[in-house]
Amino acid sequence: MSLFAKKPAVAPAPNVNKETTAIDLGSAYVKIAVTDKNGQITQTVVAANPLGFAVPTKNTQIEPLANLLKNIFLEYKLPRRNVALAMSEKFVSTEVIEIPYLTDSELASSINWQAQQYIPIPQEELVLNYQVLFRPDKKDAGSQNMRVLLVGINRTNVNNLIAAYKQAGLEPTVMETESLATLRHYQNDDPNSSAMIVNFGASGMDLTLLHDNEIAYVISHQTGSDMITKALMSTFNLTHDKADEYKMAYGIDSSFAQGRIAQAIVPIAQTILTDIKNTLTFYNNKNVANPVKSLILTGGGVQMPGFKELLSVNLNTPAVILDTFANLNGQIPENNHAMFPVATGLIKRKQ
Ligand SMILES: Nc1ncnc2c1ncn2[C@@H]1O[C@H](COP(=O)(O)OP(=O)(O)OP(=O)(O)O)[C@@H](O)[C@H]1O
Ligand SMILES: [Mg+2]
């Protein structure tokens, strides 16, 4: 199985992967996009994940996850060929390192040693992939560094996840990280600009910093949309489903229910803002000439009424929702596009 794309595709790929079943197994929902031999989307699925986890960190979690996948494939009659999947950013360590000029073979022989300094996973547990993002011309090698993207994942987690798919009768052919898949939907034409992609899911928020469309930094926070649901459950004594309904219908728009729902969300909103602000400040201090100019929002949680405005106003930065079906054709779903950055990013992957 090949792990990760050979090159990070930053521009929307002109061709869509043919006959692929791309799976984004989230901690709350499983999102799936299927393409036919012409690269057209034939099916999309959003199915609940009642397990509360997406990556089996323990052996005992493999079987329940396999059963969930098996049931979803049966229920939606999904094709089993060319299964592409993504690793949750929570379990990934992504680093961009700047090092003096090395040839491919020099890099290959020193990369494990380089990685040990940056990736906090012990050598024997590390699955390491790397891509050269920038290599200066040889004549500039004395004055310019090269940039290399390092992606490290814990071996046990990769093996357990693949074991769950295999136990479900599926043979994954591709695995990459959620941020790399998501990046394929985004292209900024201003070469010197920086942007931040915010993927706000149920149990976490991944922040990907981009400079000139190239990945600079990825950080995963534990703040997710389910924290908002839990705040509504405890404030108004609601079930999880009912609280989700309120969250989706009213969010932090203070014109509803005399602002009582919005009020209950304020403490979580503050945590979200603090997490983003800390990362923004960290990045902007290191990139004074090119601070982040826009926030690109994706993940189911950004669909909450008032979420986009919460971020753009409080962080004083324009925010837009990422178009996760840009340049795709076929059976585009009517709703919940923000839940699909990873699944549709996977089908835009160049093999
Ligand atoms: N219209 C909406 N308004 C508010 N919240 C929404 C809306 N639609 C979905 N959500 C919330 O988004 C979350 C699901 O989003 P998503 O599918 O991106 O998460 P996930 O991938 O399962 O989670 P994670 O990536 O954290 O493992 C849930 O918390 C859900 O309540
Ligand atoms: Mg997710």
PDB file of N, CA and C in Angstrom, residues 113-174:
ATOM      1  N   TRP A 113      17.273  10.340  11.068  1.00  0.00           N
ATOM      2  CA  TRP A 113      17.980  11.088  12.095  1.00  0.00           C
ATOM      3  C   TRP A 113      17.360  12.480  12.235  1.00  0.00           C
ATOM      4  N   GLN A 114      17.045  13.114  11.091  1.00  0.00           N
ATOM      5  CA  GLN A 114      16.399  14.439  11.123  1.00  0.00           C
ATOM      6  C   GLN A 114      15.072  14.349  11.876  1.00  0.00           C
ATOM      7  N   ALA A 115      14.310  13.307  11.537  1.00  0.00           N
ATOM      8  CA  ALA A 115      12.961  13.176  12.098  1.00  0.00           C
ATOM      9  C   ALA A 115      12.996  13.034  13.617  1.00  0.00           C
ATOM     10  N   GLN A 116      14.007  12.322  14.105  1.00  0.00           N
ATOM     11  CA  GLN A 116      14.089  12.119  15.562  1.00  0.00           C
ATOM     12  C   GLN A 116      14.116  13.432  16.331  1.00  0.00           C
ATOM     13  N   GLN A 117      14.644  14.463  15.679  1.00  0.00           N
ATOM     14  CA  GLN A 117      14.746  15.751  16.367  1.00  0.00           C
ATOM     15  C   GLN A 117      13.415  16.507  16.398  1.00  0.00           C
ATOM     16  N   TYR A 118      12.523  16.163  15.481  1.00  0.00           N
ATOM     17  CA  TYR A 118      11.303  16.971  15.336  1.00  0.00           C
ATOM     18  C   TYR A 118      10.019  16.213  15.650  1.00  0.00           C
ATOM     19  N   ILE A 119      10.021  14.897  15.460  1.00  0.00           N
ATOM     20  CA  ILE A 119       8.767  14.130  15.606  1.00  0.00           C
ATOM     21  C   ILE A 119       8.795  13.400  16.947  1.00  0.00           C
ATOM     22  N   PRO A 120       7.834  13.682  17.806  1.00  0.00           N
ATOM     23  CA  PRO A 120       7.877  13.086  19.147  1.00  0.00           C
ATOM     24  C   PRO A 120       7.341  11.652  19.216  1.00  0.00           C
ATOM     25  N   ILE A 121       7.798  10.811  18.291  1.00  0.00           N
ATOM     26  CA  ILE A 121       7.384   9.396  18.303  1.00  0.00           C
ATOM     27  C   ILE A 121       8.679   8.574  18.326  1.00  0.00           C
ATOM     28  N   PRO A 122       8.793   7.583  19.231  1.00  0.00           N
ATOM     29  CA  PRO A 122      10.029   6.799  19.279  1.00  0.00           C
ATOM     30  C   PRO A 122      10.308   6.113  17.943  1.00  0.00           C
ATOM     31  N   GLN A 123      11.575   6.020  17.613  1.00  0.00           N
ATOM     32  CA  GLN A 123      12.027   5.484  16.324  1.00  0.00           C
ATOM     33  C   GLN A 123      11.349   4.159  15.970  1.00  0.00           C
ATOM     34  N   GLU A 124      11.255   3.239  16.950  1.00  0.00           N
ATOM     35  CA  GLU A 124      10.737   1.904  16.635  1.00  0.00           C
ATOM     36  C   GLU A 124       9.217   1.919  16.396  1.00  0.00           C
ATOM     37  N   GLU A 125       8.557   3.006  16.805  1.00  0.00           N
ATOM     38  CA  GLU A 125       7.099   3.102  16.613  1.00  0.00           C
ATOM     39  C   GLU A 125       6.738   4.034  15.457  1.00  0.00           C
ATOM     40  N   LEU A 126       7.749   4.593  14.790  1.00  0.00           N
ATOM     41  CA  LEU A 126       7.493   5.676  13.832  1.00  0.00           C
ATOM     42  C   LEU A 126       7.306   5.172  12.400  1.00  0.00           C
ATOM     43  N   VAL A 127       6.161   5.541  11.800  1.00  0.00           N
ATOM     44  CA  VAL A 127       6.000   5.395  10.355  1.00  0.00           C
ATOM     45  C   VAL A 127       6.250   6.789   9.797  1.00  0.00           C
ATOM     46  N   LEU A 128       7.315   6.939   9.035  1.00  0.00           N
ATOM     47  CA  LEU A 128       7.712   8.273   8.575  1.00  0.00           C
ATOM     48  C   LEU A 128       7.564   8.398   7.066  1.00  0.00           C
ATOM     49  N   ASN A 129       6.934   9.490   6.639  1.00  0.00           N
ATOM     50  CA  ASN A 129       6.902   9.830   5.220  1.00  0.00           C
ATOM     51  C   ASN A 129       7.396  11.247   5.074  1.00  0.00           C
ATOM     52  N   TYR A 130       8.026  11.543   3.968  1.00  0.00           N
ATOM     53  CA  TYR A 130       8.516  12.904   3.775  1.00  0.00           C
ATOM     54  C   TYR A 130       8.417  13.322   2.316  1.00  0.00           C
ATOM     55  N   GLN A 131       8.327  14.618   2.119  1.00  0.00           N
ATOM     56  CA  GLN A 131       8.257  15.172   0.767  1.00  0.00           C
ATOM     57  C   GLN A 131       9.102  16.435   0.724  1.00  0.00           C
ATOM     58  N   VAL A 132       9.860  16.596  -0.332  1.00  0.00           N
ATOM     59  CA  VAL A 132      10.606  17.847  -0.506  1.00  0.00           C
ATOM     60  C   VAL A 132       9.617  18.899  -1.008  1.00  0.00           C
ATOM     61  N   LEU A 133       9.444  19.973  -0.225  1.00  0.00           N
ATOM     62  CA  LEU A 133       8.536  21.042  -0.635  1.00  0.00           C
ATOM     63  C   LEU A 133       9.269  22.062  -1.499  1.00  0.00           C
ATOM     64  N   PHE A 134      10.522  22.301  -1.147  1.00  0.00           N
ATOM     65  CA  PHE A 134      11.309  23.278  -1.903  1.00  0.00           C
ATOM     66  C   PHE A 134      12.776  22.890  -1.850  1.00  0.00           C
ATOM     67  N   ARG A 135      13.415  22.875  -3.014  1.00  0.00           N
ATOM     68  CA  ARG A 135      14.854  22.639  -3.049  1.00  0.00           C
ATOM     69  C   ARG A 135      15.459  23.735  -3.930  1.00  0.00           C
ATOM     70  N   PRO A 136      16.410  24.525  -3.395  1.00  0.00           N
ATOM     71  CA  PRO A 136      16.981  25.605  -4.220  1.00  0.00           C
ATOM     72  C   PRO A 136      17.790  25.018  -5.366  1.00  0.00           C
ATOM     73  N   ASP A 137      18.044  25.846  -6.388  1.00  0.00           N
ATOM     74  CA  ASP A 137      18.981  25.422  -7.435  1.00  0.00           C
ATOM     75  C   ASP A 137      20.324  25.167  -6.772  1.00  0.00           C
ATOM     76  N   LYS A 138      21.080  24.255  -7.367  1.00  0.00           N
ATOM     77  CA  LYS A 138      22.361  23.900  -6.760  1.00  0.00           C
ATOM     78  C   LYS A 138      23.255  25.144  -6.575  1.00  0.00           C
ATOM     79  N   LYS A 139      23.169  26.083  -7.536  1.00  0.00           N
ATOM     80  CA  LYS A 139      24.042  27.264  -7.436  1.00  0.00           C
ATOM     81  C   LYS A 139      23.665  28.157  -6.241  1.00  0.00           C
ATOM     82  N   ASP A 140      22.415  28.023  -5.749  1.00  0.00           N
ATOM     83  CA  ASP A 140      21.996  28.837  -4.595  1.00  0.00           C
ATOM     84  C   ASP A 140      22.088  28.062  -3.282  1.00  0.00           C
ATOM     85  N   ALA A 141      22.642  26.859  -3.368  1.00  0.00           N
ATOM     86  CA  ALA A 141      22.620  25.969  -2.195  1.00  0.00           C
ATOM     87  C   ALA A 141      23.309  26.575  -0.979  1.00  0.00           C
ATOM     88  N   GLY A 142      24.294  27.449  -1.216  1.00  0.00           N
ATOM     89  CA  GLY A 142      25.001  28.044  -0.080  1.00  0.00           C
ATOM     90  C   GLY A 142      24.156  29.068   0.655  1.00  0.00           C
ATOM     91  N   SER A 143      23.226  29.702  -0.052  1.00  0.00           N
ATOM     92  CA  SER A 143      22.484  30.806   0.570  1.00  0.00           C
ATOM     93  C   SER A 143      21.033  30.460   0.906  1.00  0.00           C
ATOM     94  N   GLN A 144      20.536  29.354   0.333  1.00  0.00           N
ATOM     95  CA  GLN A 144      19.121  29.024   0.595  1.00  0.00           C
ATOM     96  C   GLN A 144      18.983  27.607   1.150  1.00  0.00           C
ATOM     97  N   ASN A 145      18.086  27.463   2.115  1.00  0.00           N
ATOM     98  CA  ASN A 145      17.795  26.131   2.663  1.00  0.00           C
ATOM     99  C   ASN A 145      16.754  25.416   1.822  1.00  0.00           C
ATOM    100  N   MET A 146      16.665  24.103   2.002  1.00  0.00           N
ATOM    101  CA  MET A 146      15.534  23.390   1.413  1.00  0.00           C
ATOM    102  C   MET A 146      14.473  23.161   2.497  1.00  0.00           C
ATOM    103  N   ARG A 147      13.243  22.962   2.063  1.00  0.00           N
ATOM    104  CA  ARG A 147      12.163  22.692   3.021  1.00  0.00           C
ATOM    105  C   ARG A 147      11.620  21.286   2.774  1.00  0.00           C
ATOM    106  N   VAL A 148      11.491  20.548   3.866  1.00  0.00           N
ATOM    107  CA  VAL A 148      11.020  19.165   3.758  1.00  0.00           C
ATOM    108  C   VAL A 148       9.845  18.966   4.712  1.00  0.00           C
ATOM    109  N   LEU A 149       8.785  18.385   4.173  1.00  0.00           N
ATOM    110  CA  LEU A 149       7.611  18.070   4.990  1.00  0.00           C
ATOM    111  C   LEU A 149       7.791  16.679   5.595  1.00  0.00           C
ATOM    112  N   LEU A 150       7.724  16.603   6.921  1.00  0.00           N
ATOM    113  CA  LEU A 150       7.819  15.311   7.610  1.00  0.00           C
ATOM    114  C   LEU A 150       6.442  14.950   8.160  1.00  0.00           C
ATOM    115  N   VAL A 151       6.018  13.732   7.919  1.00  0.00           N
ATOM    116  CA  VAL A 151       4.741  13.279   8.457  1.00  0.00           C
ATOM    117  C   VAL A 151       4.989  11.974   9.215  1.00  0.00           C
ATOM    118  N   GLY A 152       4.810  12.033  10.518  1.00  0.00           N
ATOM    119  CA  GLY A 152       5.060  10.857  11.336  1.00  0.00           C
ATOM    120  C   GLY A 152       3.775  10.357  11.982  1.00  0.00           C
ATOM    121  N   ILE A 153       3.599   9.038  11.965  1.00  0.00           N
ATOM    122  CA  ILE A 153       2.421   8.434  12.603  1.00  0.00           C
ATOM    123  C   ILE A 153       2.906   7.247  13.428  1.00  0.00           C
ATOM    124  N   ASN A 154       2.202   7.007  14.510  1.00  0.00           N
ATOM    125  CA  ASN A 154       2.518   5.876  15.376  1.00  0.00           C
ATOM    126  C   ASN A 154       2.155   4.553  14.671  1.00  0.00           C
ATOM    127  N   ARG A 155       3.113   3.643  14.605  1.00  0.00           N
ATOM    128  CA  ARG A 155       2.942   2.397  13.851  1.00  0.00           C
ATOM    129  C   ARG A 155       1.756   1.566  14.341  1.00  0.00           C
ATOM    130  N   THR A 156       1.593   1.480  15.662  1.00  0.00           N
ATOM    131  CA  THR A 156       0.495   0.668  16.207  1.00  0.00           C
ATOM    132  C   THR A 156      -0.853   1.214  15.730  1.00  0.00           C
ATOM    133  N   ASN A 157      -0.990   2.557  15.721  1.00  0.00           N
ATOM    134  CA  ASN A 157      -2.256   3.144  15.285  1.00  0.00           C
ATOM    135  C   ASN A 157      -2.532   2.867  13.811  1.00  0.00           C
ATOM    136  N   VAL A 158      -1.501   2.974  12.981  1.00  0.00           N
ATOM    137  CA  VAL A 158      -1.679   2.680  11.547  1.00  0.00           C
ATOM    138  C   VAL A 158      -2.084   1.218  11.377  1.00  0.00           C
ATOM    139  N   ASN A 159      -1.350   0.326  12.048  1.00  0.00           N
ATOM    140  CA  ASN A 159      -1.628  -1.108  11.898  1.00  0.00           C
ATOM    141  C   ASN A 159      -3.031  -1.465  12.389  1.00  0.00           C
ATOM    142  N   ASN A 160      -3.434  -0.878  13.518  1.00  0.00           N
ATOM    143  CA  ASN A 160      -4.776  -1.168  14.046  1.00  0.00           C
ATOM    144  C   ASN A 160      -5.866  -0.674  13.107  1.00  0.00           C
ATOM    145  N   LEU A 161      -5.656   0.514  12.544  1.00  0.00           N
ATOM    146  CA  LEU A 161      -6.673   1.066  11.646  1.00  0.00           C
ATOM    147  C   LEU A 161      -6.798   0.191  10.396  1.00  0.00           C
ATOM    148  N   ILE A 162      -5.674  -0.199   9.835  1.00  0.00           N
ATOM    149  CA  ILE A 162      -5.714  -1.051   8.637  1.00  0.00           C
ATOM    150  C   ILE A 162      -6.316  -2.415   8.983  1.00  0.00           C
ATOM    151  N   ALA A 163      -6.006  -2.917  10.166  1.00  0.00           N
ATOM    152  CA  ALA A 163      -6.579  -4.204  10.594  1.00  0.00           C
ATOM    153  C   ALA A 163      -8.103  -4.127  10.638  1.00  0.00           C
ATOM    154  N   ALA A 164      -8.642  -3.000  11.110  1.00  0.00           N
ATOM    155  CA  ALA A 164     -10.107  -2.841  11.185  1.00  0.00           C
ATOM    156  C   ALA A 164     -10.712  -2.878   9.780  1.00  0.00           C
ATOM    157  N   TYR A 165     -10.073  -2.172   8.831  1.00  0.00           N
ATOM    158  CA  TYR A 165     -10.580  -2.177   7.450  1.00  0.00           C
ATOM    159  C   TYR A 165     -10.518  -3.583   6.868  1.00  0.00           C
ATOM    160  N   LYS A 166      -9.397  -4.275   7.102  1.00  0.00           N
ATOM    161  CA  LYS A 166      -9.246  -5.624   6.539  1.00  0.00           C
ATOM    162  C   LYS A 166     -10.283  -6.568   7.126  1.00  0.00           C
ATOM    163  N   GLN A 167     -10.509  -6.427   8.433  1.00  0.00           N
ATOM    164  CA  GLN A 167     -11.509  -7.273   9.091  1.00  0.00           C
ATOM    165  C   GLN A 167     -12.913  -6.990   8.542  1.00  0.00           C
ATOM    166  N   ALA A 168     -13.103  -5.796   7.999  1.00  0.00           N
ATOM    167  CA  ALA A 168     -14.396  -5.446   7.395  1.00  0.00           C
ATOM    168  C   ALA A 168     -14.452  -5.877   5.935  1.00  0.00           C
ATOM    169  N   GLY A 169     -13.389  -6.558   5.467  1.00  0.00           N
ATOM    170  CA  GLY A 169     -13.370  -7.031   4.078  1.00  0.00           C
ATOM    171  C   GLY A 169     -12.930  -5.961   3.099  1.00  0.00           C
ATOM    172  N   LEU A 170     -12.245  -4.932   3.586  1.00  0.00           N
ATOM    173  CA  LEU A 170     -11.812  -3.825   2.719  1.00  0.00           C
ATOM    174  C   LEU A 170     -10.293  -3.798   2.649  1.00  0.00           C
ATOM    175  N   GLU A 171      -9.806  -3.405   1.484  1.00  0.00           N
ATOM    176  CA  GLU A 171      -8.347  -3.394   1.283  1.00  0.00           C
ATOM    177  C   GLU A 171      -7.930  -1.958   0.963  1.00  0.00           C
ATOM    178  N   PRO A 172      -7.512  -1.191   1.984  1.00  0.00           N
ATOM    179  CA  PRO A 172      -7.141   0.200   1.671  1.00  0.00           C
ATOM    180  C   PRO A 172      -5.919   0.261   0.753  1.00  0.00           C
ATOM    181  N   THR A 173      -5.997   1.131  -0.256  1.00  0.00           N
ATOM    182  CA  THR A 173      -4.856   1.271  -1.178  1.00  0.00           C
ATOM    183  C   THR A 173      -4.108   2.572  -0.925  1.00  0.00           C
ATOM    184  N   VAL A 174      -4.736   3.498  -0.248  1.00  0.00           N
ATOM    185  CA  VAL A 174      -4.139   4.807  -0.016  1.00  0.00           C
ATOM    186  C   VAL A 174      -4.451   5.269   1.393  1.00  0.00           C
TER     187      VAL A 174
END
